[in-house]
PDB file of C-alpha atoms in Angstrom:
ATOM      1  CA  MET Z   1      -0.159   0.007  -0.026  1.00 41.00           C
ATOM      2  CA  SER Z   2       1.367   3.420  -0.748  1.00 46.00           C
ATOM      3  CA  GLY Z   3       1.338   6.337   1.811  1.00 48.00           C
ATOM      4  CA  SER Z   4      -1.749   8.041  -0.019  1.00 51.00           C
ATOM      5  CA  GLY Z   5      -4.254   6.542   1.927  1.00 50.00           C
ATOM      6  CA  ASP Z   6      -5.591   4.172  -0.437  1.00 47.00           C
ATOM      7  CA  SER Z   7      -7.000   2.030   2.299  1.00 56.00           C
ATOM      8  CA  ALA Z   8     -10.054   3.654   2.014  1.00 84.00           C
ATOM      9  CA  ASP Z   9      -9.869   3.747  -1.897  1.00 92.00           C
ATOM     10  CA  PRO Z  10     -13.267   2.239  -3.252  1.00 93.00           C
ATOM     11  CA  ARG Z  11     -11.180   0.785  -6.191  1.00 95.00           C
ATOM     12  CA  LEU Z  12      -9.252  -1.389  -3.922  1.00 96.00           C
ATOM     13  CA  GLY Z  13     -10.602  -4.987  -4.092  1.00 96.00           C
ATOM     14  CA  LEU Z  14     -12.397  -4.262  -7.492  1.00 97.00           C
ATOM     15  CA  THR Z  15     -12.270  -7.773  -9.435  1.00 98.00           C
ATOM     16  CA  VAL Z  16     -12.902  -8.449 -13.062  1.00 98.00           C
ATOM     17  CA  ARG Z  17     -13.314 -12.085 -14.428  1.00 98.00           C
ATOM     18  CA  HIS Z  18     -13.579 -13.248 -17.960  1.00 98.00           C
ATOM     19  CA  GLN Z  19     -14.017 -17.002 -19.000  1.00 98.00           C
ATOM     20  CA  ARG Z  20     -12.654 -18.182 -22.451  1.00 97.00           C
ATOM     21  CA  TYR Z  21     -12.751 -21.630 -24.171  1.00 97.00           C
ATOM     22  CA  VAL Z  22      -8.929 -22.375 -25.439  1.00 97.00           C
ATOM     23  CA  PRO Z  23      -9.478 -23.536 -28.958  1.00 95.00           C
ATOM     24  CA  TYR Z  24      -7.391 -26.339 -30.308  1.00 93.00           C
ATOM     25  CA  SER Z  25      -5.612 -23.677 -32.722  1.00 94.00           C
ATOM     26  CA  HIS Z  26      -3.605 -22.338 -30.003  1.00 94.00           C
ATOM     27  CA  ALA Z  27      -2.152 -25.729 -28.850  1.00 94.00           C
ATOM     28  CA  HIS Z  28       1.693 -25.292 -29.766  1.00 89.00           C
ATOM     29  CA  TYR Z  29       3.168 -28.192 -28.248  1.00 92.00           C
ATOM     30  CA  GLY Z  30       2.619 -32.006 -27.768  1.00 92.00           C
ATOM     31  CA  GLY Z  31      -0.348 -33.228 -25.824  1.00 91.00           C
ATOM     32  CA  ASN Z  32      -2.260 -30.093 -26.990  1.00 93.00           C
ATOM     33  CA  LEU Z  33      -0.271 -27.847 -24.587  1.00 96.00           C
ATOM     34  CA  VAL Z  34      -1.011 -24.204 -24.974  1.00 97.00           C
ATOM     35  CA  ASP Z  35       2.103 -21.697 -24.363  1.00 95.00           C
ATOM     36  CA  GLY Z  36       2.244 -19.362 -21.180  1.00 94.00           C
ATOM     37  CA  ALA Z  37       1.880 -16.608 -23.490  1.00 95.00           C
ATOM     38  CA  TYR Z  38      -1.570 -16.923 -23.976  1.00 97.00           C
ATOM     39  CA  VAL Z  39      -2.653 -16.633 -20.349  1.00 98.00           C
ATOM     40  CA  LEU Z  40      -0.645 -13.456 -20.094  1.00 97.00           C
ATOM     41  CA  GLY Z  41      -2.722 -12.179 -22.952  1.00 97.00           C
ATOM     42  CA  LEU Z  42      -5.855 -12.853 -20.943  1.00 98.00           C
ATOM     43  CA  PHE Z  43      -4.427 -11.241 -17.827  1.00 98.00           C
ATOM     44  CA  GLY Z  44      -3.781  -8.110 -20.085  1.00 97.00           C
ATOM     45  CA  ASP Z  45      -7.529  -8.089 -21.115  1.00 98.00           C
ATOM     46  CA  VAL Z  46      -8.751  -8.357 -17.271  1.00 98.00           C
ATOM     47  CA  ALA Z  47      -6.241  -5.640 -16.609  1.00 98.00           C
ATOM     48  CA  THR Z  48      -7.650  -3.470 -19.479  1.00 97.00           C
ATOM     49  CA  GLU Z  49     -11.171  -3.810 -17.938  1.00 98.00           C
ATOM     50  CA  ALA Z  50     -10.335  -3.437 -14.530  1.00 97.00           C
ATOM     51  CA  SER Z  51      -8.576  -0.204 -15.433  1.00 97.00           C
ATOM     52  CA  ILE Z  52     -11.618   1.162 -17.375  1.00 97.00           C
ATOM     53  CA  ARG Z  53     -14.002   0.376 -14.501  1.00 97.00           C
ATOM     54  CA  ALA Z  54     -11.489   2.194 -12.172  1.00 95.00           C
ATOM     55  CA  ASP Z  55     -10.050   5.032 -14.011  1.00 94.00           C
ATOM     56  CA  ALA Z  56     -12.096   5.411 -17.036  1.00 95.00           C
ATOM     57  CA  ASP Z  57      -9.106   4.625 -19.212  1.00 95.00           C
ATOM     58  CA  GLU Z  58      -7.530   1.598 -20.465  1.00 96.00           C
ATOM     59  CA  GLY Z  59      -4.197   2.315 -18.751  1.00 94.00           C
ATOM     60  CA  LEU Z  60      -0.857   0.851 -19.644  1.00 95.00           C
ATOM     61  CA  PHE Z  61       0.292  -2.201 -18.296  1.00 95.00           C
ATOM     62  CA  ALA Z  62       3.743  -1.410 -16.749  1.00 95.00           C
ATOM     63  CA  SER Z  63       5.183  -4.544 -15.598  1.00 96.00           C
ATOM     64  CA  TYR Z  64       4.779  -8.030 -13.724  1.00 97.00           C
ATOM     65  CA  SER Z  65       6.945  -8.469 -10.624  1.00 95.00           C
ATOM     66  CA  ASP Z  66       5.939 -12.176 -10.184  1.00 97.00           C
ATOM     67  CA  ILE Z  67       4.527 -14.931 -12.660  1.00 98.00           C
ATOM     68  CA  GLN Z  68       3.817 -18.660 -11.555  1.00 98.00           C
ATOM     69  CA  PHE Z  69       3.084 -21.222 -14.134  1.00 98.00           C
ATOM     70  CA  LEU Z  70       1.583 -23.938 -11.721  1.00 98.00           C
ATOM     71  CA  ALA Z  71       0.051 -26.300 -14.313  1.00 98.00           C
ATOM     72  CA  PRO Z  72      -0.481 -26.859 -17.887  1.00 97.00           C
ATOM     73  CA  VAL Z  73      -3.197 -24.995 -19.913  1.00 98.00           C
ATOM     74  CA  LEU Z  74      -4.609 -27.367 -22.636  1.00 97.00           C
ATOM     75  CA  ALA Z  75      -6.460 -26.924 -25.771  1.00 96.00           C
ATOM     76  CA  GLY Z  76     -10.211 -27.619 -25.028  1.00 96.00           C
ATOM     77  CA  ASP Z  77      -9.969 -26.103 -21.511  1.00 97.00           C
ATOM     78  CA  VAL Z  78     -12.123 -23.298 -20.270  1.00 98.00           C
ATOM     79  CA  LEU Z  79     -10.261 -20.888 -18.317  1.00 98.00           C
ATOM     80  CA  GLU Z  80     -11.645 -18.347 -15.928  1.00 98.00           C
ATOM     81  CA  VAL Z  81      -9.161 -15.252 -15.391  1.00 98.00           C
ATOM     82  CA  SER Z  82      -9.228 -12.531 -12.809  1.00 98.00           C
ATOM     83  CA  ALA Z  83      -7.755  -9.339 -12.117  1.00 98.00           C
ATOM     84  CA  THR Z  84      -8.088  -7.743  -8.519  1.00 98.00           C
ATOM     85  CA  ILE Z  85      -6.836  -4.208  -7.650  1.00 98.00           C
ATOM     86  CA  THR Z  86      -4.616  -4.537  -4.633  1.00 97.00           C
ATOM     87  CA  LYS Z  87      -2.913  -1.351  -4.367  1.00 97.00           C
ATOM     88  CA  VAL Z  88      -3.854   2.153  -5.682  1.00 95.00           C
ATOM     89  CA  GLY Z  89      -1.090   4.852  -5.983  1.00 94.00           C
ATOM     90  CA  ARG Z  90      -1.424   8.353  -7.431  1.00 93.00           C
ATOM     91  CA  ARG Z  91      -1.204   6.870 -10.972  1.00 93.00           C
ATOM     92  CA  SER Z  92      -0.358   3.146 -10.562  1.00 95.00           C
ATOM     93  CA  ARG Z  93      -2.431   0.076  -9.829  1.00 97.00           C
ATOM     94  CA  GLY Z  94      -1.251  -2.949  -8.266  1.00 98.00           C
ATOM     95  CA  MET Z  95      -3.088  -6.056  -9.582  1.00 98.00           C
ATOM     96  CA  LYS Z  96      -3.418  -9.905  -8.614  1.00 98.00           C
ATOM     97  CA  PHE Z  97      -4.207 -12.049 -11.332  1.00 98.00           C
ATOM     98  CA  GLU Z  98      -5.227 -15.787 -11.369  1.00 98.00           C
ATOM     99  CA  ALA Z  99      -6.013 -18.346 -14.211  1.00 98.00           C
ATOM    100  CA  ARG Z 100      -7.940 -21.190 -13.274  1.00 98.00           C
ATOM    101  CA  VAL Z 101      -9.396 -24.329 -15.510  1.00 98.00           C
ATOM    102  CA  LEU Z 102     -13.072 -24.767 -14.986  1.00 98.00           C
ATOM    103  CA  CYS Z 103     -13.538 -27.456 -17.700  1.00 98.00           C
ATOM    104  CA  ARG Z 104     -11.370 -29.838 -19.606  1.00 97.00           C
ATOM    105  CA  ALA Z 105     -11.556 -31.795 -22.535  1.00 93.00           C
ATOM    106  CA  ASP Z 106     -11.959 -35.640 -21.837  1.00 93.00           C
ATOM    107  CA  PRO Z 107     -10.926 -37.295 -25.271  1.00 89.00           C
ATOM    108  CA  SER Z 108     -11.331 -40.734 -23.366  1.00 89.00           C
ATOM    109  CA  ARG Z 109     -14.837 -40.424 -23.805  1.00 94.00           C
ATOM    110  CA  GLY Z 110     -15.159 -39.233 -27.448  1.00 92.00           C
ATOM    111  CA  PRO Z 111     -13.667 -36.525 -29.376  1.00 88.00           C
ATOM    112  CA  SER Z 112     -15.836 -34.010 -28.188  1.00 89.00           C
ATOM    113  CA  ALA Z 113     -16.268 -34.990 -24.659  1.00 92.00           C
ATOM    114  CA  ALA Z 114     -15.394 -32.453 -21.722  1.00 95.00           C
ATOM    115  CA  ARG Z 115     -16.116 -32.199 -18.220  1.00 96.00           C
ATOM    116  CA  LEU Z 116     -16.488 -29.824 -15.670  1.00 97.00           C
ATOM    117  CA  LEU Z 117     -14.022 -29.934 -12.996  1.00 98.00           C
ATOM    118  CA  ASP Z 118     -15.308 -30.424  -9.230  1.00 98.00           C
ATOM    119  CA  THR Z 119     -12.195 -28.425  -8.311  1.00 98.00           C
ATOM    120  CA  PRO Z 120     -10.934 -25.700 -10.638  1.00 98.00           C
ATOM    121  CA  ILE Z 121      -7.195 -25.984 -11.347  1.00 98.00           C
ATOM    122  CA  VAL Z 122      -5.204 -22.739 -10.601  1.00 98.00           C
ATOM    123  CA  VAL Z 123      -2.765 -22.844 -13.646  1.00 98.00           C
ATOM    124  CA  VAL Z 124      -1.270 -19.276 -13.428  1.00 98.00           C
ATOM    125  CA  THR Z 125      -0.971 -16.571 -10.920  1.00 98.00           C
ATOM    126  CA  ALA Z 126       0.881 -13.328 -11.199  1.00 98.00           C
ATOM    127  CA  ILE Z 127       1.307  -9.612  -9.700  1.00 98.00           C
ATOM    128  CA  GLY Z 128       1.474  -6.613 -11.831  1.00 98.00           C
ATOM    129  CA  THR Z 129       1.296  -2.936 -12.322  1.00 97.00           C
ATOM    130  CA  VAL Z 130      -0.845  -0.935 -14.624  1.00 97.00           C
ATOM    131  CA  VAL Z 131      -0.340   2.812 -14.760  1.00 96.00           C
ATOM    132  CA  ALA Z 132      -3.349   5.393 -15.320  1.00 92.00           C
ATOM    133  CA  PRO Z 133      -2.840   8.704 -17.378  1.00 88.00           C
ATOM    134  CA  PRO Z 134      -2.463  11.845 -15.490  1.00 84.00           C
ATOM    135  CA  GLN Z 135      -5.798  13.373 -14.479  1.00 76.00           C
ATOM    136  CA  ALA Z 136      -6.639  16.205 -16.764  1.00 54.00           C
TER     137      ALA Z 136
END
């Protein structure tokens, strides 16, 4: 937290969630594995919406301070990605990101079979900073 009294800022805790099906055209590796950059792109999307909701501007993604690839993302997954504003500075916004697999293809039951996971799998987490433009 910054010293600007942001603990009372109503933007703190703002969370945006998107859900996305991962098409087979995004598999780049054996076993229908999808590269980690795919999820980072989705984090950019939720960061943009969070910035619009918080500051009425798309903002500029400045950096990641931590990225953890915890489990594979596969073609046929349904992902839920979220961004939560954790810090509000004068122009910077700290965000926490998470990607979870909600559904996964189940080819053992047939070529188009899939299943809803009883417990979602957290596949990627990150912490990043978005910068808002100066106020006019």
